[in-house]
Amino acid sequence: MAIPSPFPRRRFLQTVAAGASVSLLPSRAILRAADQPAFSISLAQWSLHKAIFAGEMDNRDFAEFAKKEFGIDAVEYVNQFFMDKVQDQNYLKELRQRGEDAGVKSLLIMCDRLGDVGHPEEAERIKTVENHKPWLEAAKFLGCHSLRVNAGSRGSREEQEKLAADGLRRLSEVAKPLDLNVIVENHGGFSSDGAWLAAVMKRVDLENCGTLPDFGNFRVSDDTWYDRYQGVKELMPYAKAVSAKSHDFNEAGDETHTDYKKMMEIVLAAGYRGYVGIEYEGSKLSEVEGIRATQKLLERVRSALQA
């Protein structure tokens, strides 16, 4: 299914009030009322990266598209789609206003290509923190609760643990006055080792520093994979967001790489009741079809677990 052309531009307000303060999420996301779903579903922007990179969709259309196409009212942005606009106040005002007009919440910004948080050289770690500051400010302005970062480092396992913890602590301290969380995704290298990343969280030991467990990113190296269920279980005590990675589906509508029911049982057993973000990265289905297949699977699993 082809991506529809971008929605017509809306005239946005010339004056936008400052965004309301966003409270820090607890180490286990805020529990919902008893009559609410066990978890809510959000959409990660990377699910549409092919369309956006190809110019078939504008970054500013994302929130409205999520609501109109899928009925999803919460989104997760990716910094790569507006790298040169992070300090463009008019652009950010329009991005926020269009999300508000569509009734869509901005949950977080996923940041890449800003340096290694755990670089061996202190000057480089400090530089990486500085590179993230404009994105913290943008996340605050958009009403997000978190900034997703990577825990890149070098050296031995123990050295990288210490270095990543140092960089994350520095960044989290900058984020705290903004009432923002800094969350780390298992995203390659030692960060895809659940035990390692959990140990980093223990070293940082700050309430606003947590994890974003991804169902599929557990490739530690070319030939080494960490058990995804064990990894998610180890990361959930620190989770402030969850990413439902998907690639392929069988005829029954189940994801062929991850047992979603088993995975969501782990997520809910940890006390998590927040948003679970769809992140489709497959190639057999179109991006829209893949998102919809993932959404249907999450809804089916949610109904089964609640029953």
mmCIF file of C-alpha atoms in Angstrom:
data_model
loop_
_atom_site.group_PDB
_atom_site.id
_atom_site.type_symbol
_atom_site.label_atom_id
_atom_site.label_comp_id
_atom_site.label_asym_id
_atom_site.label_seq_id
_atom_site.Cartn_x
_atom_site.Cartn_y
_atom_site.Cartn_z
ATOM 1 C CA MET A 1 0.000 0.000 0.000
ATOM 2 C CA ALA A 2 1.468 3.322 -1.035
ATOM 3 C CA ILE A 3 1.872 6.153 1.433
ATOM 4 C CA PRO A 4 -0.706 8.862 0.763
ATOM 5 C CA SER A 5 0.623 12.262 -0.197
ATOM 6 C CA PRO A 6 1.346 14.598 2.658
ATOM 7 C CA PHE A 7 -1.700 16.260 4.200
ATOM 8 C CA PRO A 8 -2.398 19.889 3.245
ATOM 9 C CA ARG A 9 -0.500 22.386 5.364
ATOM 10 C CA ARG A 10 -2.479 23.974 8.156
ATOM 11 C CA ARG A 11 -2.121 27.551 9.182
ATOM 12 C CA PHE A 12 -0.554 27.397 12.614
ATOM 13 C CA LEU A 13 -0.865 29.923 15.413
ATOM 14 C CA GLN A 14 1.600 32.763 15.318
ATOM 15 C CA THR A 15 1.837 32.751 19.083
ATOM 16 C CA VAL A 16 2.074 29.435 20.898
ATOM 17 C CA ALA A 17 1.970 29.246 24.661
ATOM 18 C CA ALA A 18 4.879 27.607 26.411
ATOM 19 C CA GLY A 19 4.425 23.855 26.879
ATOM 20 C CA ALA A 20 3.243 22.537 30.193
ATOM 21 C CA SER A 21 5.756 20.879 32.451
ATOM 22 C CA VAL A 22 5.994 17.115 32.045
ATOM 23 C CA SER A 23 6.513 15.165 35.248
ATOM 24 C CA LEU A 24 9.199 12.545 35.399
ATOM 25 C CA LEU A 25 7.960 9.012 34.965
ATOM 26 C CA PRO A 26 8.705 6.656 37.841
ATOM 27 C CA SER A 27 11.111 3.772 37.344
ATOM 28 C CA ARG A 28 8.107 1.676 36.362
ATOM 29 C CA ALA A 29 5.702 3.709 34.245
ATOM 30 C CA ILE A 30 2.629 5.165 35.870
ATOM 31 C CA LEU A 31 -0.048 2.530 36.441
ATOM 32 C CA ARG A 32 -3.341 3.127 34.693
ATOM 33 C CA ALA A 33 -6.766 3.065 36.299
ATOM 34 C CA ALA A 34 -8.379 -0.340 36.613
ATOM 35 C CA ASP A 35 -10.849 0.374 33.798
ATOM 36 C CA GLN A 36 -8.106 1.341 31.344
ATOM 37 C CA PRO A 37 -6.288 -0.958 28.871
ATOM 38 C CA ALA A 38 -3.258 -2.845 30.202
ATOM 39 C CA PHE A 39 -1.120 -0.734 27.901
ATOM 40 C CA SER A 40 -1.567 1.847 25.160
ATOM 41 C CA ILE A 41 -0.143 1.769 21.653
ATOM 42 C CA SER A 42 2.036 4.476 20.131
ATOM 43 C CA LEU A 43 3.814 4.747 16.786
ATOM 44 C CA ALA A 44 7.572 5.119 16.372
ATOM 45 C CA GLN A 45 8.406 7.346 13.426
ATOM 46 C CA TRP A 46 11.109 4.973 12.216
ATOM 47 C CA SER A 47 8.287 2.718 11.014
ATOM 48 C CA LEU A 48 7.877 5.211 8.131
ATOM 49 C CA HIS A 49 11.548 5.966 7.508
ATOM 50 C CA LYS A 50 11.473 4.773 3.887
ATOM 51 C CA ALA A 51 8.615 7.118 3.006
ATOM 52 C CA ILE A 52 10.141 10.066 4.858
ATOM 53 C CA PHE A 53 13.640 9.620 3.420
ATOM 54 C CA ALA A 54 12.102 9.251 -0.064
ATOM 55 C CA GLY A 55 10.249 12.546 0.321
ATOM 56 C CA GLU A 56 6.844 10.854 0.236
ATOM 57 C CA MET A 57 5.979 12.162 3.685
ATOM 58 C CA ASP A 58 6.963 15.318 5.520
ATOM 59 C CA ASN A 59 8.046 15.053 9.142
ATOM 60 C CA ARG A 60 5.342 17.557 10.067
ATOM 61 C CA ASP A 61 2.631 15.256 8.683
ATOM 62 C CA PHE A 62 3.584 12.322 10.913
ATOM 63 C CA ALA A 63 1.359 12.942 13.936
ATOM 64 C CA GLU A 64 -1.748 13.614 11.845
ATOM 65 C CA PHE A 65 -1.016 10.584 9.670
ATOM 66 C CA ALA A 66 -0.719 8.343 12.732
ATOM 67 C CA LYS A 67 -4.129 9.480 13.956
ATOM 68 C CA LYS A 68 -5.993 9.429 10.636
ATOM 69 C CA GLU A 69 -4.510 6.220 9.228
ATOM 70 C CA PHE A 70 -4.278 4.101 12.386
ATOM 71 C CA GLY A 71 -6.233 5.887 15.105
ATOM 72 C CA ILE A 72 -3.023 6.143 17.151
ATOM 73 C CA ASP A 73 -2.840 9.182 19.425
ATOM 74 C CA ALA A 74 0.784 9.097 20.632
ATOM 75 C CA VAL A 75 4.021 9.247 18.620
ATOM 76 C CA GLU A 76 7.778 8.917 18.974
ATOM 77 C CA TYR A 77 9.881 11.194 16.787
ATOM 78 C CA VAL A 78 13.307 10.491 15.249
ATOM 79 C CA ASN A 79 15.887 13.288 15.159
ATOM 80 C CA GLN A 80 17.267 12.215 11.774
ATOM 81 C CA PHE A 81 14.119 13.536 10.102
ATOM 82 C CA PHE A 82 14.630 17.119 11.279
ATOM 83 C CA MET A 83 18.328 17.363 12.146
ATOM 84 C CA ASP A 84 18.620 20.908 10.762
ATOM 85 C CA LYS A 85 15.411 22.140 12.416
ATOM 86 C CA VAL A 86 16.131 21.420 16.067
ATOM 87 C CA GLN A 87 16.621 25.121 16.857
ATOM 88 C CA ASP A 88 14.125 26.443 14.297
ATOM 89 C CA GLN A 89 11.404 27.769 16.592
ATOM 90 C CA ASN A 90 8.873 28.351 13.817
ATOM 91 C CA TYR A 91 9.299 24.773 12.629
ATOM 92 C CA LEU A 92 8.968 23.361 16.137
ATOM 93 C CA LYS A 93 5.896 25.516 16.816
ATOM 94 C CA GLU A 94 4.247 24.147 13.681
ATOM 95 C CA LEU A 95 5.248 20.578 14.556
ATOM 96 C CA ARG A 96 3.766 20.928 18.028
ATOM 97 C CA GLN A 97 0.637 22.749 16.887
ATOM 98 C CA ARG A 98 -0.173 20.188 14.236
ATOM 99 C CA GLY A 99 0.185 17.384 16.750
ATOM 100 C CA GLU A 100 -2.110 19.196 19.182
ATOM 101 C CA ASP A 101 -4.658 19.882 16.441
ATOM 102 C CA ALA A 102 -4.721 16.169 15.624
ATOM 103 C CA GLY A 103 -5.080 15.225 19.295
ATOM 104 C CA VAL A 104 -1.747 13.389 19.309
ATOM 105 C CA LYS A 105 0.766 13.280 22.181
ATOM 106 C CA SER A 106 4.505 13.578 21.591
ATOM 107 C CA LEU A 107 6.176 10.975 23.815
ATOM 108 C CA LEU A 108 9.868 11.126 23.013
ATOM 109 C CA ILE A 109 12.555 11.882 20.443
ATOM 110 C CA MET A 110 14.917 9.089 19.398
ATOM 111 C CA CYS A 111 18.390 10.566 18.899
ATOM 112 C CA ASP A 112 21.258 9.178 16.824
ATOM 113 C CA ARG A 113 24.473 10.537 15.290
ATOM 114 C CA LEU A 114 25.258 12.889 18.171
ATOM 115 C CA GLY A 115 28.412 11.212 19.469
ATOM 116 C CA ASP A 116 29.253 8.467 21.947
ATOM 117 C CA VAL A 117 27.849 9.000 25.424
ATOM 118 C CA GLY A 118 30.532 6.607 26.701
ATOM 119 C CA HIS A 119 33.496 7.855 24.660
ATOM 120 C CA PRO A 120 36.853 7.000 26.309
ATOM 121 C CA GLU A 121 37.910 10.660 26.241
ATOM 122 C CA GLU A 122 36.186 12.899 28.749
ATOM 123 C CA ALA A 123 36.218 15.863 26.364
ATOM 124 C CA GLU A 124 34.293 13.807 23.810
ATOM 125 C CA ARG A 125 31.749 12.692 26.406
ATOM 126 C CA ILE A 126 31.198 16.329 27.351
ATOM 127 C CA LYS A 127 30.855 17.225 23.659
ATOM 128 C CA THR A 128 28.255 14.487 23.219
ATOM 129 C CA VAL A 129 26.241 15.878 26.128
ATOM 130 C CA GLU A 130 26.406 19.336 24.514
ATOM 131 C CA ASN A 131 25.205 17.852 21.202
ATOM 132 C CA HIS A 132 22.139 16.455 22.953
ATOM 133 C CA LYS A 133 21.154 19.700 24.697
ATOM 134 C CA PRO A 134 19.229 21.228 21.749
ATOM 135 C CA TRP A 135 17.292 17.981 21.450
ATOM 136 C CA LEU A 136 16.434 18.047 25.138
ATOM 137 C CA GLU A 137 15.073 21.546 24.647
ATOM 138 C CA ALA A 138 13.106 20.443 21.566
ATOM 139 C CA ALA A 139 11.703 17.442 23.458
ATOM 140 C CA LYS A 140 10.620 19.717 26.295
ATOM 141 C CA PHE A 141 8.964 22.138 23.868
ATOM 142 C CA LEU A 142 7.052 19.344 22.115
ATOM 143 C CA GLY A 143 5.771 17.987 25.430
ATOM 144 C CA CYS A 144 7.784 14.759 25.443
ATOM 145 C CA HIS A 145 8.656 12.849 28.596
ATOM 146 C CA SER A 146 11.990 11.437 27.377
ATOM 147 C CA LEU A 147 14.935 11.636 25.041
ATOM 148 C CA ARG A 148 16.122 8.263 23.721
ATOM 149 C CA VAL A 149 19.908 8.044 23.397
ATOM 150 C CA ASN A 150 22.522 5.411 22.617
ATOM 151 C CA ALA A 151 25.159 4.088 25.025
ATOM 152 C CA GLY A 152 28.029 3.856 22.562
ATOM 153 C CA SER A 153 31.496 3.315 24.030
ATOM 154 C CA ARG A 154 34.854 1.559 23.472
ATOM 155 C CA GLY A 155 37.117 -0.698 25.456
ATOM 156 C CA SER A 156 36.526 -3.750 27.601
ATOM 157 C CA ARG A 157 33.098 -4.688 28.912
ATOM 158 C CA GLU A 158 33.798 -3.195 32.338
ATOM 159 C CA GLU A 159 35.442 -0.065 30.903
ATOM 160 C CA GLN A 160 32.467 0.593 28.652
ATOM 161 C CA GLU A 161 30.084 0.109 31.550
ATOM 162 C CA LYS A 162 31.888 2.787 33.584
ATOM 163 C CA LEU A 163 32.224 5.193 30.647
ATOM 164 C CA ALA A 164 28.621 4.863 29.497
ATOM 165 C CA ALA A 165 27.395 5.379 33.057
ATOM 166 C CA ASP A 166 29.494 8.529 33.385
ATOM 167 C CA GLY A 167 28.165 10.032 30.152
ATOM 168 C CA LEU A 168 24.571 9.097 30.931
ATOM 169 C CA ARG A 169 24.820 10.570 34.405
ATOM 170 C CA ARG A 170 26.094 13.858 32.970
ATOM 171 C CA LEU A 171 23.304 13.967 30.391
ATOM 172 C CA SER A 172 20.612 12.975 32.886
ATOM 173 C CA GLU A 173 21.704 15.751 35.225
ATOM 174 C CA VAL A 174 21.237 18.239 32.388
ATOM 175 C CA ALA A 175 17.806 16.771 31.608
ATOM 176 C CA LYS A 176 16.523 16.810 35.198
ATOM 177 C CA PRO A 177 15.719 20.562 35.448
ATOM 178 C CA LEU A 178 13.672 20.141 32.261
ATOM 179 C CA ASP A 179 11.644 17.324 33.850
ATOM 180 C CA LEU A 180 12.877 14.972 31.130
ATOM 181 C CA ASN A 181 14.091 11.402 31.217
ATOM 182 C CA VAL A 182 17.132 10.094 29.373
ATOM 183 C CA ILE A 183 16.419 6.569 28.199
ATOM 184 C CA VAL A 184 18.715 4.051 26.537
ATOM 185 C CA GLU A 185 17.623 1.547 23.911
ATOM 186 C CA ASN A 186 19.332 -1.784 23.372
ATOM 187 C CA HIS A 187 20.821 -0.727 20.059
ATOM 188 C CA GLY A 188 23.911 -2.747 19.240
ATOM 189 C CA GLY A 189 27.208 -3.503 20.939
ATOM 190 C CA PHE A 190 27.111 -4.074 24.683
ATOM 191 C CA SER A 191 23.854 -2.109 24.903
ATOM 192 C CA SER A 192 22.206 -5.190 23.351
ATOM 193 C CA ASP A 193 23.409 -7.242 26.306
ATOM 194 C CA GLY A 194 20.610 -6.935 28.860
ATOM 195 C CA ALA A 195 22.818 -7.656 31.860
ATOM 196 C CA TRP A 196 25.357 -5.036 30.773
ATOM 197 C CA LEU A 197 22.793 -2.288 30.232
ATOM 198 C CA ALA A 198 21.070 -3.103 33.523
ATOM 199 C CA ALA A 199 24.451 -2.766 35.246
ATOM 200 C CA VAL A 200 24.911 0.644 33.597
ATOM 201 C CA MET A 201 21.537 1.753 34.971
ATOM 202 C CA LYS A 202 22.586 0.667 38.467
ATOM 203 C CA ARG A 203 25.796 2.682 38.152
ATOM 204 C CA VAL A 204 23.973 5.820 37.013
ATOM 205 C CA ASP A 205 21.393 5.440 39.790
ATOM 206 C CA LEU A 206 19.284 8.452 38.815
ATOM 207 C CA GLU A 207 15.484 8.422 38.706
ATOM 208 C CA ASN A 208 15.347 10.157 35.305
ATOM 209 C CA CYS A 209 17.738 7.723 33.617
ATOM 210 C CA GLY A 210 16.136 4.547 32.313
ATOM 211 C CA THR A 211 15.741 2.155 29.420
ATOM 212 C CA LEU A 212 13.681 1.655 26.290
ATOM 213 C CA PRO A 213 13.594 -2.127 25.806
ATOM 214 C CA ASP A 214 13.292 -3.047 22.117
ATOM 215 C CA PHE A 215 11.923 -6.512 21.291
ATOM 216 C CA GLY A 216 14.396 -7.113 18.471
ATOM 217 C CA ASN A 217 17.646 -5.177 18.943
ATOM 218 C CA PHE A 218 19.644 -7.844 20.731
ATOM 219 C CA ARG A 219 22.481 -8.349 18.267
ATOM 220 C CA VAL A 220 25.630 -7.773 20.318
ATOM 221 C CA SER A 221 28.012 -8.476 17.424
ATOM 222 C CA ASP A 222 27.953 -10.028 13.955
ATOM 223 C CA ASP A 223 27.633 -13.560 15.275
ATOM 224 C CA THR A 224 26.389 -12.989 18.829
ATOM 225 C CA TRP A 225 22.756 -12.548 19.797
ATOM 226 C CA TYR A 226 21.451 -12.009 23.321
ATOM 227 C CA ASP A 227 18.239 -13.798 24.299
ATOM 228 C CA ARG A 228 15.530 -11.228 23.623
ATOM 229 C CA TYR A 229 13.162 -12.406 26.352
ATOM 230 C CA GLN A 230 15.900 -12.454 28.980
ATOM 231 C CA GLY A 231 17.105 -9.051 27.802
ATOM 232 C CA VAL A 232 13.696 -7.419 28.022
ATOM 233 C CA LYS A 233 13.162 -8.973 31.452
ATOM 234 C CA GLU A 234 16.451 -7.469 32.673
ATOM 235 C CA LEU A 235 15.679 -4.016 31.235
ATOM 236 C CA MET A 236 12.041 -3.686 32.288
ATOM 237 C CA PRO A 237 12.751 -2.582 35.898
ATOM 238 C CA TYR A 238 14.225 0.618 34.396
ATOM 239 C CA ALA A 239 11.831 0.992 31.435
ATOM 240 C CA LYS A 240 10.097 4.292 30.741
ATOM 241 C CA ALA A 241 9.042 3.241 27.223
ATOM 242 C CA VAL A 242 8.844 -0.022 25.246
ATOM 243 C CA SER A 243 9.472 -0.663 21.543
ATOM 244 C CA ALA A 244 7.536 -3.452 19.789
ATOM 245 C CA LYS A 245 9.927 -4.236 16.952
ATOM 246 C CA SER A 246 8.431 -6.211 14.065
ATOM 247 C CA HIS A 247 9.655 -7.562 10.738
ATOM 248 C CA ASP A 248 7.636 -10.483 9.361
ATOM 249 C CA PHE A 249 4.256 -12.081 10.010
ATOM 250 C CA ASN A 250 2.799 -15.525 9.379
ATOM 251 C CA GLU A 251 -0.695 -16.293 8.095
ATOM 252 C CA ALA A 252 -2.083 -16.208 11.625
ATOM 253 C CA GLY A 253 -0.846 -12.626 12.044
ATOM 254 C CA ASP A 254 1.911 -13.501 14.515
ATOM 255 C CA GLU A 255 5.366 -11.941 14.283
ATOM 256 C CA THR A 256 7.762 -14.699 13.219
ATOM 257 C CA HIS A 257 10.790 -13.524 15.235
ATOM 258 C CA THR A 258 9.166 -12.569 18.540
ATOM 259 C CA ASP A 259 6.418 -14.243 20.532
ATOM 260 C CA TYR A 260 4.453 -11.093 21.338
ATOM 261 C CA LYS A 261 2.276 -12.730 23.966
ATOM 262 C CA LYS A 262 5.308 -14.030 25.846
ATOM 263 C CA MET A 263 7.050 -10.670 25.499
ATOM 264 C CA MET A 264 4.078 -8.652 26.690
ATOM 265 C CA GLU A 265 3.641 -10.975 29.660
ATOM 266 C CA ILE A 266 7.206 -10.018 30.646
ATOM 267 C CA VAL A 267 6.462 -6.316 30.133
ATOM 268 C CA LEU A 268 3.278 -6.351 32.202
ATOM 269 C CA ALA A 269 4.773 -8.561 34.924
ATOM 270 C CA ALA A 270 7.289 -5.765 35.548
ATOM 271 C CA GLY A 271 4.420 -3.423 36.422
ATOM 272 C CA TYR A 272 4.673 -1.421 33.198
ATOM 273 C CA ARG A 273 1.406 0.192 32.070
ATOM 274 C CA GLY A 274 2.668 2.821 29.657
ATOM 275 C CA TYR A 275 2.861 3.067 25.886
ATOM 276 C CA VAL A 276 4.207 0.299 23.668
ATOM 277 C CA GLY A 277 5.535 1.777 20.446
ATOM 278 C CA ILE A 278 5.106 0.082 17.066
ATOM 279 C CA GLU A 279 8.415 -0.031 15.189
ATOM 280 C CA TYR A 280 8.004 -1.924 11.926
ATOM 281 C CA GLU A 281 11.235 -2.592 10.025
ATOM 282 C CA GLY A 282 10.203 -5.346 7.623
ATOM 283 C CA SER A 283 10.354 -5.403 3.834
ATOM 284 C CA LYS A 284 7.767 -7.984 2.796
ATOM 285 C CA LEU A 285 4.879 -5.696 3.707
ATOM 286 C CA SER A 286 4.681 -1.999 2.915
ATOM 287 C CA GLU A 287 5.316 0.321 5.832
ATOM 288 C CA VAL A 288 1.616 1.059 6.255
ATOM 289 C CA GLU A 289 0.685 -2.624 6.046
ATOM 290 C CA GLY A 290 3.457 -3.572 8.473
ATOM 291 C CA ILE A 291 2.349 -0.951 10.992
ATOM 292 C CA ARG A 292 -1.227 -2.139 10.746
ATOM 293 C CA ALA A 293 -0.203 -5.800 11.160
ATOM 294 C CA THR A 294 1.792 -4.918 14.279
ATOM 295 C CA GLN A 295 -1.076 -2.862 15.669
ATOM 296 C CA LYS A 296 -3.558 -5.701 15.168
ATOM 297 C CA LEU A 297 -1.181 -8.140 16.852
ATOM 298 C CA LEU A 298 -0.674 -5.868 19.865
ATOM 299 C CA GLU A 299 -4.419 -5.320 20.170
ATOM 300 C CA ARG A 300 -5.085 -9.062 19.981
ATOM 301 C CA VAL A 301 -2.434 -9.832 22.592
ATOM 302 C CA ARG A 302 -3.738 -7.062 24.857
ATOM 303 C CA SER A 303 -7.266 -8.457 24.679
ATOM 304 C CA ALA A 304 -6.032 -11.974 25.427
ATOM 305 C CA LEU A 305 -3.941 -10.887 28.411
ATOM 306 C CA GLN A 306 -6.696 -8.723 29.852
ATOM 307 C CA ALA A 307 -9.181 -11.574 29.494
#
